[in-house]
Structures are given as C-alpha cells and as structure tokens.
mmCIF file of C-alpha atoms in Angstrom:
data_model
loop_
_atom_site.group_PDB
_atom_site.id
_atom_site.type_symbol
_atom_site.label_atom_id
_atom_site.label_comp_id
_atom_site.label_asym_id
_atom_site.label_seq_id
_atom_site.Cartn_x
_atom_site.Cartn_y
_atom_site.Cartn_z
ATOM 1 C CA MET J 1 11.500 -2.696 -20.873
ATOM 2 C CA GLY J 2 7.847 -2.263 -21.049
ATOM 3 C CA THR J 3 7.485 -5.731 -19.490
ATOM 4 C CA ALA J 4 9.880 -4.805 -16.801
ATOM 5 C CA LEU J 5 8.013 -1.759 -15.982
ATOM 6 C CA LEU J 6 4.585 -3.146 -15.563
ATOM 7 C CA LEU J 7 5.976 -6.103 -13.534
ATOM 8 C CA ALA J 8 7.989 -3.248 -11.330
ATOM 9 C CA GLN J 9 4.893 -1.566 -10.916
ATOM 10 C CA VAL J 10 2.216 -4.182 -10.056
ATOM 11 C CA LEU J 11 4.691 -5.320 -7.410
ATOM 12 C CA ASN J 12 4.952 -1.814 -6.237
ATOM 13 C CA GLY J 13 1.260 -1.948 -6.072
ATOM 14 C CA LEU J 14 1.136 -5.029 -4.371
ATOM 15 C CA GLN J 15 3.680 -3.672 -1.681
ATOM 16 C CA TYR J 16 1.769 -0.265 -0.973
ATOM 17 C CA GLY J 17 -1.410 -2.492 -0.431
ATOM 18 C CA VAL J 18 -0.089 -4.875 1.925
ATOM 19 C CA LEU J 19 1.170 -1.651 3.944
ATOM 20 C CA LEU J 20 -2.574 -0.234 3.909
ATOM 21 C CA PHE J 21 -3.682 -3.570 5.180
ATOM 22 C CA LEU J 22 -1.943 -3.541 8.185
ATOM 23 C CA LEU J 23 -3.372 -0.517 8.619
ATOM 24 C CA ALA J 24 -6.573 -1.183 7.317
ATOM 25 C CA ALA J 25 -7.279 -4.390 9.381
ATOM 26 C CA GLY J 26 -6.679 -2.671 12.472
ATOM 27 C CA LEU J 27 -8.506 0.391 11.816
ATOM 28 C CA THR J 28 -11.595 -2.374 10.583
ATOM 29 C CA LEU J 29 -11.076 -4.012 13.961
ATOM 30 C CA VAL J 30 -12.165 -0.562 15.928
ATOM 31 C CA PHE J 31 -14.397 1.209 13.117
ATOM 32 C CA GLY J 32 -16.325 -1.795 11.802
ATOM 33 C CA ILE J 33 -16.808 -4.111 14.996
ATOM 34 C CA MET J 34 -16.267 -1.411 17.956
ATOM 35 C CA SER J 35 -18.142 1.042 15.703
ATOM 36 C CA PHE J 36 -15.684 3.661 16.936
ATOM 37 C CA VAL J 37 -14.284 6.339 14.352
ATOM 38 C CA ASN J 38 -10.729 6.741 15.275
ATOM 39 C CA LEU J 39 -8.688 9.560 13.292
ATOM 40 C CA ALA J 40 -5.778 8.797 15.194
ATOM 41 C CA HIS J 41 -4.827 5.762 13.710
ATOM 42 C CA GLY J 42 -2.534 7.430 11.440
ATOM 43 C CA SER J 43 -1.146 8.798 14.325
ATOM 44 C CA LEU J 44 -0.504 4.917 15.630
ATOM 45 C CA TYR J 45 0.957 4.563 12.411
ATOM 46 C CA MET J 46 3.387 7.733 12.580
ATOM 47 C CA LEU J 47 4.653 6.569 16.078
ATOM 48 C CA GLY J 48 5.313 3.256 15.452
ATOM 49 C CA ALA J 49 7.967 4.511 12.627
ATOM 50 C CA TYR J 50 9.239 6.702 15.263
ATOM 51 C CA ALA J 51 9.561 3.881 17.753
ATOM 52 C CA ALA J 52 11.277 1.864 15.097
ATOM 53 C CA ALA J 53 13.698 4.587 14.065
ATOM 54 C CA THR J 54 14.608 5.189 17.918
ATOM 55 C CA ALA J 55 14.947 1.712 18.486
ATOM 56 C CA PHE J 56 17.139 0.974 15.218
ATOM 57 C CA ARG J 57 19.519 4.163 16.424
ATOM 58 C CA LEU J 58 20.145 2.564 20.032
ATOM 59 C CA THR J 59 20.476 -1.069 18.835
ATOM 60 C CA ASP J 60 21.401 -1.086 15.312
ATOM 61 C CA SER J 61 18.994 -4.302 14.786
ATOM 62 C CA PHE J 62 15.994 -3.679 12.588
ATOM 63 C CA SER J 63 14.332 -6.800 14.141
ATOM 64 C CA LEU J 64 14.387 -5.276 17.733
ATOM 65 C CA SER J 65 13.220 -2.124 15.935
ATOM 66 C CA LEU J 66 10.044 -3.973 14.405
ATOM 67 C CA VAL J 67 9.371 -5.833 17.957
ATOM 68 C CA ALA J 68 10.130 -2.197 19.488
ATOM 69 C CA ALA J 69 7.333 -0.601 17.506
ATOM 70 C CA VAL J 70 4.574 -3.292 17.702
ATOM 71 C CA LEU J 71 4.894 -2.993 21.707
ATOM 72 C CA ALA J 72 5.330 0.276 21.802
ATOM 73 C CA THR J 73 1.977 0.794 19.795
ATOM 74 C CA GLY J 74 0.280 -2.147 21.818
ATOM 75 C CA VAL J 75 0.856 -0.538 25.192
ATOM 76 C CA LEU J 76 -0.112 3.040 23.554
ATOM 77 C CA GLY J 77 -3.167 1.797 21.939
ATOM 78 C CA PHE J 78 -4.283 0.057 25.194
ATOM 79 C CA VAL J 79 -3.819 3.281 27.308
ATOM 80 C CA LEU J 80 -5.512 5.627 24.859
ATOM 81 C CA GLU J 81 -8.497 3.118 24.866
ATOM 82 C CA ARG J 82 -8.735 2.832 28.624
ATOM 83 C CA VAL J 83 -8.097 6.578 29.336
ATOM 84 C CA ALA J 84 -9.734 8.563 26.596
ATOM 85 C CA VAL J 85 -11.712 6.216 23.810
ATOM 86 C CA SER J 86 -13.711 3.916 26.317
ATOM 87 C CA ARG J 87 -15.393 7.467 27.589
ATOM 88 C CA LEU J 88 -16.470 8.080 24.039
ATOM 89 C CA TYR J 89 -18.242 4.712 23.007
ATOM 90 C CA GLN J 90 -21.719 5.898 23.839
ATOM 91 C CA ARG J 91 -21.503 9.138 22.124
ATOM 92 C CA ASP J 92 -21.972 10.301 18.451
ATOM 93 C CA HIS J 93 -19.706 9.617 16.037
ATOM 94 C CA LEU J 94 -19.062 13.323 15.289
ATOM 95 C CA ASP J 95 -18.074 13.184 18.925
ATOM 96 C CA HIS J 96 -15.279 10.290 18.005
ATOM 97 C CA VAL J 97 -14.211 12.653 14.986
ATOM 98 C CA LEU J 98 -13.565 15.507 17.024
ATOM 99 C CA ALA J 99 -11.718 13.817 20.034
ATOM 100 C CA THR J 100 -9.750 11.925 17.818
ATOM 101 C CA PHE J 101 -8.791 14.494 15.088
ATOM 102 C CA GLY J 102 -7.330 16.534 18.862
ATOM 103 C CA LEU J 103 -5.123 13.664 19.574
ATOM 104 C CA VAL J 104 -4.153 13.860 15.803
ATOM 105 C CA LEU J 105 -2.885 17.510 16.607
ATOM 106 C CA PHE J 106 -1.532 16.215 19.846
ATOM 107 C CA PHE J 107 0.527 13.378 18.432
ATOM 108 C CA ASN J 108 2.147 15.605 15.742
ATOM 109 C CA GLU J 109 3.220 18.159 18.194
ATOM 110 C CA ALA J 110 4.209 15.029 20.947
ATOM 111 C CA ALA J 111 6.607 13.982 17.603
ATOM 112 C CA ARG J 112 7.985 17.371 16.830
ATOM 113 C CA LEU J 113 8.733 18.224 20.442
ATOM 114 C CA ILE J 114 10.297 14.616 21.147
ATOM 115 C CA TRP J 115 12.084 13.921 17.802
ATOM 116 C CA GLY J 116 12.522 17.566 16.453
ATOM 117 C CA PRO J 117 11.269 18.763 13.016
ATOM 118 C CA GLN J 118 13.930 16.706 10.949
ATOM 119 C CA PRO J 119 12.818 13.742 9.182
ATOM 120 C CA TYR J 120 14.627 10.185 10.396
ATOM 121 C CA PHE J 121 15.808 7.396 8.313
ATOM 122 C CA ILE J 122 16.274 3.624 9.114
ATOM 123 C CA GLN J 123 18.243 1.407 6.659
ATOM 124 C CA VAL J 124 17.215 -1.430 5.084
ATOM 125 C CA PRO J 125 18.328 -4.886 7.250
ATOM 126 C CA GLU J 126 21.713 -5.911 5.646
ATOM 127 C CA ALA J 127 20.033 -9.453 4.875
ATOM 128 C CA LEU J 128 17.145 -7.691 2.895
ATOM 129 C CA ALA J 129 19.659 -5.230 0.771
ATOM 130 C CA GLY J 130 19.632 -6.925 -2.113
ATOM 131 C CA THR J 131 17.699 -7.874 -5.061
ATOM 132 C CA ILE J 132 15.793 -10.992 -6.080
ATOM 133 C CA ASN J 133 15.429 -11.948 -9.872
ATOM 134 C CA LEU J 134 11.913 -12.644 -10.518
ATOM 135 C CA PHE J 135 11.652 -13.842 -14.540
ATOM 136 C CA GLY J 136 14.882 -11.906 -15.482
ATOM 137 C CA PHE J 137 13.691 -8.564 -13.479
ATOM 138 C CA ASN J 138 15.423 -7.540 -10.458
ATOM 139 C CA TYR J 139 13.433 -6.488 -7.634
ATOM 140 C CA PRO J 140 14.210 -5.046 -4.245
ATOM 141 C CA SER J 141 14.179 -8.103 -1.321
ATOM 142 C CA TYR J 142 12.890 -5.559 1.385
ATOM 143 C CA ARG J 143 9.621 -4.646 -0.692
ATOM 144 C CA PHE J 144 8.824 -8.684 -1.139
ATOM 145 C CA ALA J 145 9.610 -8.768 2.474
ATOM 146 C CA ILE J 146 6.745 -6.545 3.168
ATOM 147 C CA ILE J 147 4.201 -8.619 1.154
ATOM 148 C CA ALA J 148 5.091 -11.470 2.762
ATOM 149 C CA VAL J 149 4.340 -9.673 6.150
ATOM 150 C CA GLY J 150 1.260 -8.529 4.701
ATOM 151 C CA LEU J 151 0.139 -12.024 3.550
ATOM 152 C CA LEU J 152 1.160 -13.586 6.999
ATOM 153 C CA VAL J 153 -0.814 -10.933 9.027
ATOM 154 C CA ALA J 154 -3.598 -11.630 6.321
ATOM 155 C CA VAL J 155 -3.408 -15.111 7.109
ATOM 156 C CA GLY J 156 -3.258 -14.617 11.138
ATOM 157 C CA SER J 157 -6.166 -12.059 11.189
ATOM 158 C CA TYR J 158 -8.594 -14.553 9.201
ATOM 159 C CA TRP J 159 -7.310 -17.556 11.727
ATOM 160 C CA LEU J 160 -7.640 -15.158 14.849
ATOM 161 C CA ILE J 161 -11.374 -13.833 14.204
ATOM 162 C CA ASN J 162 -12.479 -16.910 12.397
ATOM 163 C CA LYS J 163 -10.950 -20.053 14.149
ATOM 164 C CA THR J 164 -10.491 -18.905 17.922
ATOM 165 C CA ARG J 165 -12.833 -18.117 20.654
ATOM 166 C CA LEU J 166 -11.329 -15.219 20.880
ATOM 167 C CA GLY J 167 -12.746 -14.060 17.507
ATOM 168 C CA MET J 168 -16.021 -15.842 18.182
ATOM 169 C CA LEU J 169 -16.236 -13.347 21.081
ATOM 170 C CA ILE J 170 -14.972 -10.469 18.985
ATOM 171 C CA ARG J 171 -17.668 -11.083 16.220
ATOM 172 C CA ALA J 172 -20.762 -11.723 19.335
ATOM 173 C CA GLY J 173 -19.303 -8.499 20.832
ATOM 174 C CA ALA J 174 -20.131 -6.545 17.508
ATOM 175 C CA VAL J 175 -23.397 -7.958 17.189
ATOM 176 C CA ASN J 176 -24.482 -7.902 20.842
ATOM 177 C CA PRO J 177 -22.231 -6.247 23.424
ATOM 178 C CA LYS J 178 -24.771 -6.442 26.080
ATOM 179 C CA MET J 179 -25.312 -10.130 25.828
ATOM 180 C CA VAL J 180 -21.828 -11.085 25.972
ATOM 181 C CA ALA J 181 -21.382 -9.158 28.915
ATOM 182 C CA ALA J 182 -24.127 -10.644 30.640
ATOM 183 C CA LEU J 183 -22.586 -14.191 30.160
ATOM 184 C CA GLY J 184 -19.510 -13.137 32.118
ATOM 185 C CA VAL J 185 -17.111 -11.791 29.428
ATOM 186 C CA ASN J 186 -15.199 -8.806 30.425
ATOM 187 C CA ILE J 187 -16.311 -6.232 27.532
ATOM 188 C CA GLN J 188 -14.155 -3.530 28.513
ATOM 189 C CA MET J 189 -11.133 -5.619 28.654
ATOM 190 C CA LEU J 190 -12.075 -7.336 25.212
ATOM 191 C CA ASN J 191 -12.278 -3.776 23.999
ATOM 192 C CA GLY J 192 -9.435 -2.438 25.259
ATOM 193 C CA GLY J 193 -7.435 -5.738 23.872
ATOM 194 C CA LEU J 194 -8.947 -5.013 20.179
ATOM 195 C CA PHE J 195 -7.925 -1.530 20.157
ATOM 196 C CA ALA J 196 -4.433 -2.491 21.137
ATOM 197 C CA LEU J 197 -4.167 -5.428 18.629
ATOM 198 C CA GLY J 198 -5.444 -2.256 15.824
ATOM 199 C CA ALA J 199 -2.290 -0.052 17.385
ATOM 200 C CA MET J 200 -0.062 -2.743 17.315
ATOM 201 C CA LEU J 201 -0.876 -3.341 13.228
ATOM 202 C CA ALA J 202 -0.796 0.478 12.906
ATOM 203 C CA GLY J 203 2.574 0.379 14.422
ATOM 204 C CA LEU J 204 4.086 -2.801 12.064
ATOM 205 C CA ALA J 205 2.996 -0.560 9.245
ATOM 206 C CA GLY J 206 4.929 2.176 10.437
ATOM 207 C CA ALA J 207 7.751 0.274 11.210
ATOM 208 C CA MET J 208 7.891 -1.505 7.813
ATOM 209 C CA ALA J 209 7.490 1.433 5.841
ATOM 210 C CA ALA J 210 10.468 3.414 7.634
ATOM 211 C CA PRO J 211 13.300 2.216 5.165
ATOM 212 C CA ILE J 212 11.839 3.569 2.241
ATOM 213 C CA LEU J 213 10.012 6.468 3.689
ATOM 214 C CA SER J 214 11.040 9.640 5.981
ATOM 215 C CA VAL J 215 9.715 9.370 9.347
ATOM 216 C CA GLN J 216 8.205 12.546 10.210
ATOM 217 C CA SER J 217 5.672 14.457 11.920
ATOM 218 C CA GLY J 218 2.489 14.047 10.091
ATOM 219 C CA MET J 219 2.962 11.318 7.926
ATOM 220 C CA GLY J 220 -0.005 9.300 9.234
ATOM 221 C CA GLU J 221 -2.708 11.955 7.601
ATOM 222 C CA PRO J 222 -2.261 10.885 3.948
ATOM 223 C CA VAL J 223 -2.226 6.966 4.603
ATOM 224 C CA LEU J 224 -4.919 7.177 6.583
ATOM 225 C CA ILE J 225 -7.238 8.777 3.961
ATOM 226 C CA THR J 226 -6.506 6.250 1.519
ATOM 227 C CA THR J 227 -6.936 3.424 4.378
ATOM 228 C CA LEU J 228 -10.565 4.717 4.961
ATOM 229 C CA VAL J 229 -10.957 4.357 1.370
ATOM 230 C CA VAL J 230 -10.020 1.022 1.256
ATOM 231 C CA ILE J 231 -12.367 0.532 4.347
ATOM 232 C CA VAL J 232 -15.244 1.691 2.421
ATOM 233 C CA ILE J 233 -14.477 -0.398 -0.935
ATOM 234 C CA GLY J 234 -13.698 -3.327 1.013
ATOM 235 C CA GLY J 235 -16.680 -3.375 3.235
ATOM 236 C CA VAL J 236 -17.175 -1.620 6.846
ATOM 237 C CA GLY J 237 -16.161 -4.356 9.501
ATOM 238 C CA SER J 238 -15.045 -7.334 6.928
ATOM 239 C CA VAL J 239 -11.109 -8.101 7.507
ATOM 240 C CA SER J 240 -11.366 -9.795 4.578
ATOM 241 C CA GLY J 241 -12.690 -6.951 2.244
ATOM 242 C CA ALA J 242 -9.990 -4.724 3.824
ATOM 243 C CA PHE J 243 -7.351 -7.032 2.004
ATOM 244 C CA TYR J 244 -8.494 -7.157 -1.365
ATOM 245 C CA ALA J 245 -9.688 -4.053 -1.322
ATOM 246 C CA ALA J 246 -6.236 -2.725 -0.017
ATOM 247 C CA LEU J 247 -4.655 -4.832 -3.073
ATOM 248 C CA ILE J 248 -7.000 -3.391 -5.824
ATOM 249 C CA VAL J 249 -6.417 0.082 -4.335
ATOM 250 C CA GLY J 250 -2.628 -0.176 -3.997
ATOM 251 C CA VAL J 251 -2.409 -1.803 -7.687
ATOM 252 C CA MET J 252 -4.265 0.770 -9.198
ATOM 253 C CA ASP J 253 -2.967 3.807 -7.363
ATOM 254 C CA THR J 254 0.385 2.812 -8.386
ATOM 255 C CA LEU J 255 -0.349 1.789 -12.181
ATOM 256 C CA GLY J 256 -2.196 4.819 -12.656
ATOM 257 C CA ARG J 257 0.513 6.860 -11.296
ATOM 258 C CA ALA J 258 2.519 5.344 -14.026
ATOM 259 C CA TYR J 259 0.583 4.694 -16.931
ATOM 260 C CA LEU J 260 -2.088 7.552 -16.902
ATOM 261 C CA PRO J 261 0.135 10.255 -17.422
ATOM 262 C CA MET J 262 2.033 8.319 -20.330
ATOM 263 C CA PHE J 263 -1.205 7.366 -21.998
ATOM 264 C CA LEU J 264 -2.435 11.177 -21.869
ATOM 265 C CA ARG J 265 0.641 12.453 -23.660
ATOM 266 C CA GLN J 266 -0.074 9.901 -26.707
ATOM 267 C CA VAL J 267 -3.498 11.782 -26.947
ATOM 268 C CA THR J 268 -3.118 15.122 -25.781
ATOM 269 C CA GLU J 269 -0.388 18.168 -25.521
ATOM 270 C CA ARG J 270 2.769 17.031 -23.157
ATOM 271 C CA SER J 271 2.207 20.026 -21.394
ATOM 272 C CA PHE J 272 -1.539 19.481 -20.424
ATOM 273 C CA ALA J 273 -0.591 15.615 -19.870
ATOM 274 C CA ASP J 274 2.331 16.624 -17.238
ATOM 275 C CA ALA J 275 -0.044 18.751 -15.729
ATOM 276 C CA ALA J 276 -3.380 16.725 -15.670
ATOM 277 C CA GLY J 277 -1.575 12.959 -15.590
ATOM 278 C CA PRO J 278 -0.482 13.107 -11.897
ATOM 279 C CA ALA J 279 -3.647 14.742 -10.733
ATOM 280 C CA THR J 280 -6.217 12.508 -12.945
ATOM 281 C CA ALA J 281 -3.972 9.543 -11.172
ATOM 282 C CA SER J 282 -4.252 10.514 -7.660
ATOM 283 C CA MET J 283 -8.204 10.664 -8.018
ATOM 284 C CA LEU J 284 -8.754 6.855 -9.230
ATOM 285 C CA ILE J 285 -9.278 5.259 -6.029
ATOM 286 C CA TYR J 286 -11.549 8.317 -5.123
ATOM 287 C CA VAL J 287 -13.345 7.608 -8.327
ATOM 288 C CA LEU J 288 -13.500 4.197 -7.503
ATOM 289 C CA MET J 289 -14.862 4.129 -4.027
ATOM 290 C CA ALA J 290 -17.504 6.623 -5.486
ATOM 291 C CA ALA J 291 -18.493 3.563 -7.834
ATOM 292 C CA VAL J 292 -18.670 1.334 -5.245
ATOM 293 C CA LEU J 293 -20.908 3.161 -3.002
ATOM 294 C CA ALA J 294 -23.308 4.119 -5.833
ATOM 295 C CA TRP J 295 -23.402 0.325 -7.006
ATOM 296 C CA ARG J 296 -22.805 -1.764 -3.626
ATOM 297 C CA PRO J 297 -23.162 0.504 -0.726
ATOM 298 C CA GLN J 298 -22.064 -2.453 1.962
ATOM 299 C CA GLY J 299 -18.597 -2.665 -0.180
ATOM 300 C CA LEU J 300 -17.318 -5.226 -2.534
ATOM 301 C CA PHE J 301 -16.763 -7.758 -0.031
ATOM 302 C CA PRO J 302 -18.919 -6.934 3.100
ATOM 303 C CA ALA J 303 -18.974 -9.278 6.521
ATOM 304 C CA LYS J 304 -21.361 -11.774 7.223
ATOM 305 C CA ARG J 305 -23.293 -11.420 9.598
ATOM 306 C CA GLY J 306 -24.876 -13.644 12.286
#
C-alpha cells in the first residue's frame, strides 16, 4: 500500500506539473521574452476550459473540444494583444499589472454572464476512461494522457525556440527588437503571434484540466499564482527552465500535501497535525521559491543569452 500510494502521488505530481508547464510555457513567452506582466493569463486558461466545455456539450466530442479551446483562446489572445496589450509595452510593469488585473475582473464577470455561476463538467473521453496497470498499480489513463501531452508540448517548444527561424526571430526580438525590426521583421505581428501562442497553450491546459476539475469563473487565479512560482524557480524567459521547475513544483506540492500531514501525526498530536499539516504543505513551494531567490536569483535553469 505504501509503495502504491507513493507511485500514485508521484504520477499525480507529474500530471500536475505538466499542466503547470502548459501555463508556464505560454506565460514565459509573454513575460520572459516580451517583458509583459500578464495577470490575465489565468483567465485564458479559464476561457479555454469554458470553450472546451461548450464545444463538448454541442458535439459530444472531446477531440473537437480541444481544438475549439485552442482556436478560441488563440484568436482571443491575438485580438487582446492588438487591442490592449500592444499599447502597454512601453509602460511600466505596474501599468501591466493594473491593466491585466482589470482584464481578470472583466473576464470573470463575463464568464458568469455567459455561462452562469454554476460549474460545468466534461466527461473523460471514453477511450481514456480506463486505467493502465503499471507494476501492479492501476492509474487512470486520462492522467497519463495529460502527461503525454505536456511532454509533447515541451519537445515542440524546444524545437520551435531553438531549431526554427521563427524561434531565432523570437530570441533575437527579445534581445534587440529595434534591430530585428530594422532588418524587415514585422515586430507587431511577431508579438501578436507570440501572445496568441501563449494563449493557445493556456487554453490547451484549461481544456485538458476540464475533465478532472470543475469549470467555473475564477478558476484561473489560483493556478496563475503557482505558475508564477514555477517561472521564478525555473528562470524568467527560460522555457526549458519552466518545464523542469513545473515538474519539481508539481511533485513537491503533491507529495507534501500527501505525506506532511501523515508525518506530523507521528511526531505531534493529531489535532495539531490535522490543522498544521495542510497549511504547512501549501507553503512548501513558496519556501522553495524563497530559497531559490536567495541562492540563485536568476533561477535554477536561466535562459542563455547571446
């Protein structure tokens, strides 16, 4: 039982970690490369989940729901960048925070107006509704699918950023946008496409999370805070750093919540352990972030410049 519990929690941590990476990868592109603080990234995650839930109700197809979520958030991200975000690039980061916080409030109320206050639910696709036996332990197939999607996105992100001309332009634009523009590259379209790509990854994360979470207004804010922790630990601007940090944070958070209360029950009174255990476990990733900032302010896996 102990080994099975440990394996289950590690796999849960990996699944949580890759969902965090889907969010962190998009936010890293916007925050780390474009130097724009986008607090509304969590709202794009929420809207992706809502788009998937709506498409699932209409088509009863999970695959079409994923496509709908990615396309809807991609279009919304591009429009949002052109209409609002592009006007803020030259402003202070505080202006970014205030403007995108206003967008968070707007999107939360818009979601309540359009979909109502009640939560939405999506069924796990029938093909992934079973379990997979791993060393005598059964684990839900859908959670394995989330891990697989996250790994595919990680590989695709690495290939895009490091092996393609577009990735070269993205990296060059992050270092010297004026020079890239002088060479004839449309920086406005590049930024719009980059913001849309980040939005699509957030929408994909929301759609993948929808069958295991309730889809409701405000669901993006808690996960956004954890995503920012991931980016700080991994290194601002580093997509690979976001991947490694997301796995570390996901596993650490899951194992802490599972085992820390159990450990405290062995060394303290049960009433104290039941009260302090969950609270202490929820602090672990923030303690880790503080330690990383004190030891390596640039993050554990910072982006290589130049």
